[in-house]
Short mmCIF file of C-alpha atoms in Angstrom, two decimals:
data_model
loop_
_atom_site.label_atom_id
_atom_site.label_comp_id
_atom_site.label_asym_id
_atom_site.label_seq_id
_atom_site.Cartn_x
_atom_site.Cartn_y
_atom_site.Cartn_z
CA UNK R 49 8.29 16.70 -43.50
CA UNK R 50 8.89 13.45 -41.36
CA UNK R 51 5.75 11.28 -40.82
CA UNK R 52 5.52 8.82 -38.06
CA UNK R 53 4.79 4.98 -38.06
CA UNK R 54 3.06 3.70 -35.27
CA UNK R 55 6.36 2.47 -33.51
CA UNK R 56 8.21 6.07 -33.23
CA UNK R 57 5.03 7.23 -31.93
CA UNK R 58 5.07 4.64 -29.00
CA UNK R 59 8.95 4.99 -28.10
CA UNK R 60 8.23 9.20 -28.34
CA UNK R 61 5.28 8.03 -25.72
CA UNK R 62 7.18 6.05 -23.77
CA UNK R 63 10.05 8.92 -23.67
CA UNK R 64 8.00 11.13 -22.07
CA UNK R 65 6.73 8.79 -19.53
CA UNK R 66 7.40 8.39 -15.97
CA UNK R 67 9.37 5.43 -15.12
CA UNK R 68 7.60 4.90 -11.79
CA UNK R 69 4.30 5.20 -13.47
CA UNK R 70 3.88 1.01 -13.55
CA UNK R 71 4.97 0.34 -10.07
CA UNK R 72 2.79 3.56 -8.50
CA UNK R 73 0.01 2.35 -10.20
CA UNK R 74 0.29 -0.61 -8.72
CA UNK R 75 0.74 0.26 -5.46
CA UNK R 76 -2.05 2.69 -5.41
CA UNK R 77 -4.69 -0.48 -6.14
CA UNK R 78 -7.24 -0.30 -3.08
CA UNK R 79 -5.51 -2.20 0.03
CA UNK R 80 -2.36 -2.76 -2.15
CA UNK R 81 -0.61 -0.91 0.35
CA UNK R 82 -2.04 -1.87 3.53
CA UNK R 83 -1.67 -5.91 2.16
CA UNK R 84 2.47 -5.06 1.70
CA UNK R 85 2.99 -3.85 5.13
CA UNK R 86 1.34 -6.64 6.64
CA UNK R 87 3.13 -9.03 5.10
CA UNK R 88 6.41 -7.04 5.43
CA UNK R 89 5.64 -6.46 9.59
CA UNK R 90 4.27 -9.66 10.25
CA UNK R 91 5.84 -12.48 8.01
CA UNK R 92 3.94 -14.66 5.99
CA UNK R 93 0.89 -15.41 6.46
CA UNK R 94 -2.47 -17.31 5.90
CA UNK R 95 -5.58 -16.01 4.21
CA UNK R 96 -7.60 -15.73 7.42
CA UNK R 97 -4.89 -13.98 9.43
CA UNK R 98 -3.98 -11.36 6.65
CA UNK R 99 -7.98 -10.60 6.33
CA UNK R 100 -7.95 -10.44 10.05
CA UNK R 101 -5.29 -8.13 10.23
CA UNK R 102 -6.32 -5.67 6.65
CA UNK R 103 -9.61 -4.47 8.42
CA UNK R 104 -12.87 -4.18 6.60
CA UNK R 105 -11.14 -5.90 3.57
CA UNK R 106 -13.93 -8.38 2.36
CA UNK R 107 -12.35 -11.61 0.83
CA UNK R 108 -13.36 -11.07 -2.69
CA UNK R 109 -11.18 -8.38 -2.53
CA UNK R 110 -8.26 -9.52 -0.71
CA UNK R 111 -7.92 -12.66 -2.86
CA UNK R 112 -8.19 -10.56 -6.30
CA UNK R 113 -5.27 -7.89 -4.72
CA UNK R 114 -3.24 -10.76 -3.60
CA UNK R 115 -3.53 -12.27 -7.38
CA UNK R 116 -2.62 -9.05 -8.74
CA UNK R 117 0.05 -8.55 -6.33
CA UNK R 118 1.35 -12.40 -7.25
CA UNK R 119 1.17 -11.67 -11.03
CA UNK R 120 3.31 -8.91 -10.16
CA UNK R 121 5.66 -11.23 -8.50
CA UNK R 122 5.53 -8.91 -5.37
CA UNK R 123 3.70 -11.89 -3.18
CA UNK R 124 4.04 -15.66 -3.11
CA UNK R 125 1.48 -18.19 -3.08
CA UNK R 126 2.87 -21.21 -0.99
CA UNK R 127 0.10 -24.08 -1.14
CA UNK R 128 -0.06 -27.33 0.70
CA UNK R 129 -2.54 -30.00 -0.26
CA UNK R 130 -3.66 -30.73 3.14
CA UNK R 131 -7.29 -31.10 4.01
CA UNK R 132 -8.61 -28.53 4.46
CA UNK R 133 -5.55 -26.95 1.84
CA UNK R 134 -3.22 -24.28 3.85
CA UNK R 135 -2.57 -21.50 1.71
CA UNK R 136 0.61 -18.81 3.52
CA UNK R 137 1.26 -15.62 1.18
CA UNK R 138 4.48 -14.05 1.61
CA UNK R 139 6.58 -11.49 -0.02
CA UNK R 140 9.17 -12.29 -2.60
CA UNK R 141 12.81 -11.06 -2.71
CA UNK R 142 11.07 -8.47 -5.19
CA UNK R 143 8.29 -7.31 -3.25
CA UNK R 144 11.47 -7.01 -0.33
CA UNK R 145 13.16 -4.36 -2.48
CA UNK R 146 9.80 -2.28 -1.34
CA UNK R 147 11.01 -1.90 2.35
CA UNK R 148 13.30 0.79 2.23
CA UNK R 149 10.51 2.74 -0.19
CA UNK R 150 7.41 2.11 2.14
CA UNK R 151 9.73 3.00 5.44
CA UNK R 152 10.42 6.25 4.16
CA UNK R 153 6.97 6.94 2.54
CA UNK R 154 5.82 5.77 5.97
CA UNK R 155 7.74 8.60 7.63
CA UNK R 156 6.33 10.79 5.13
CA UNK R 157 2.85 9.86 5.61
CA UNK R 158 3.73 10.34 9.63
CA UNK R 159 5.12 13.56 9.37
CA UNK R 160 2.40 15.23 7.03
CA UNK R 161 -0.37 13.38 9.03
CA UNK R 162 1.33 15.13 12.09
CA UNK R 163 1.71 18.61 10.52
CA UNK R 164 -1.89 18.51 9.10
CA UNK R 165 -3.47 17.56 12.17
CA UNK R 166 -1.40 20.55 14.22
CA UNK R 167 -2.87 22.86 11.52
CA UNK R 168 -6.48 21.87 12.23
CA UNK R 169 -5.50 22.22 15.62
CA UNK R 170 -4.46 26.06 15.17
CA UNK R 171 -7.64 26.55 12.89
CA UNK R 172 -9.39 25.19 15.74
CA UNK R 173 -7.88 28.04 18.30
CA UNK R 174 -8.22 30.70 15.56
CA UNK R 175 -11.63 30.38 15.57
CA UNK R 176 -12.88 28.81 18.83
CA UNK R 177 -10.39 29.98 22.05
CA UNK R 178 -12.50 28.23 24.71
CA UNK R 179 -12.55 25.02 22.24
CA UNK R 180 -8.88 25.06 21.76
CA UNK R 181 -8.50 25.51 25.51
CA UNK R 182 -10.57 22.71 26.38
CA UNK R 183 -8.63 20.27 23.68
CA UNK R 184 -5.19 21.65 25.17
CA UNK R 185 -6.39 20.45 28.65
CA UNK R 186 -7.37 17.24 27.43
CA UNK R 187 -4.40 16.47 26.19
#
């Protein structure tokens, strides 16, 4: 009969685990997403830009993803003691390595989002000819 110590039990854990778990966790965080493509489509950037361009982001929010995002070494912090201070937020050579990811989960998201909405669509004329007529003529 073999007994475990805590240790085996973590490294039989962790042997089982996904490796992608950490960085999908991550990037599921509310607006984690959304921050990273900004920053990779638009450069670096200041606070009031990025919150300008994440809509309905409040800025409690966007500075404690940033932070988390920064501890992650994803995004730099570049700060200049100016008055009032300028702070620019970029992404790092690590949170680069994400572009070829996010491009092709972008596709992804724009194929499904395409072949969900034609469903609907053909639910639509299943159920309501004159409707689907009417949305085929609008378009």
């Amino acid at each position: 009969m073999s007994t475990s110590t805590p240790a085996t039990a973590a490294q039989a854990k962790e042997s089982v685990s996904c490796p992608m778990d950490f960085i999908l966790r991550m990037l599921m965080g509310p607006w984690t997403t959304y921050i990273l493509y900004n920053l990779r489509t638009h450069g670096p950037q200041r606070f009031g830009e990025l919150k300008r361009r994440v809509s309905g982001i409040s800025a409690k929010m966007l500075t404690e993803r940033l932070r988390t995002l920064e501890g992650a070494a994803l995004v730099k912090r570049d700060y200049e003691a100016t008055i009032p201070p300028k702070v620019t937020y970029s992404l790092t050579k690590r949170g680069g390595e994400l572009d070829e990811v996010m491009d092709r989960l972008a596709e992804i998201a724009i194929r499904w989002e395409a072949e969900d909405a034609a469903k609907r669509n053909g639910r639509l004329i299943e159920k309501s000819p004159e409707k689907a007529a009417a949305l085929q003529a609008a378009e």
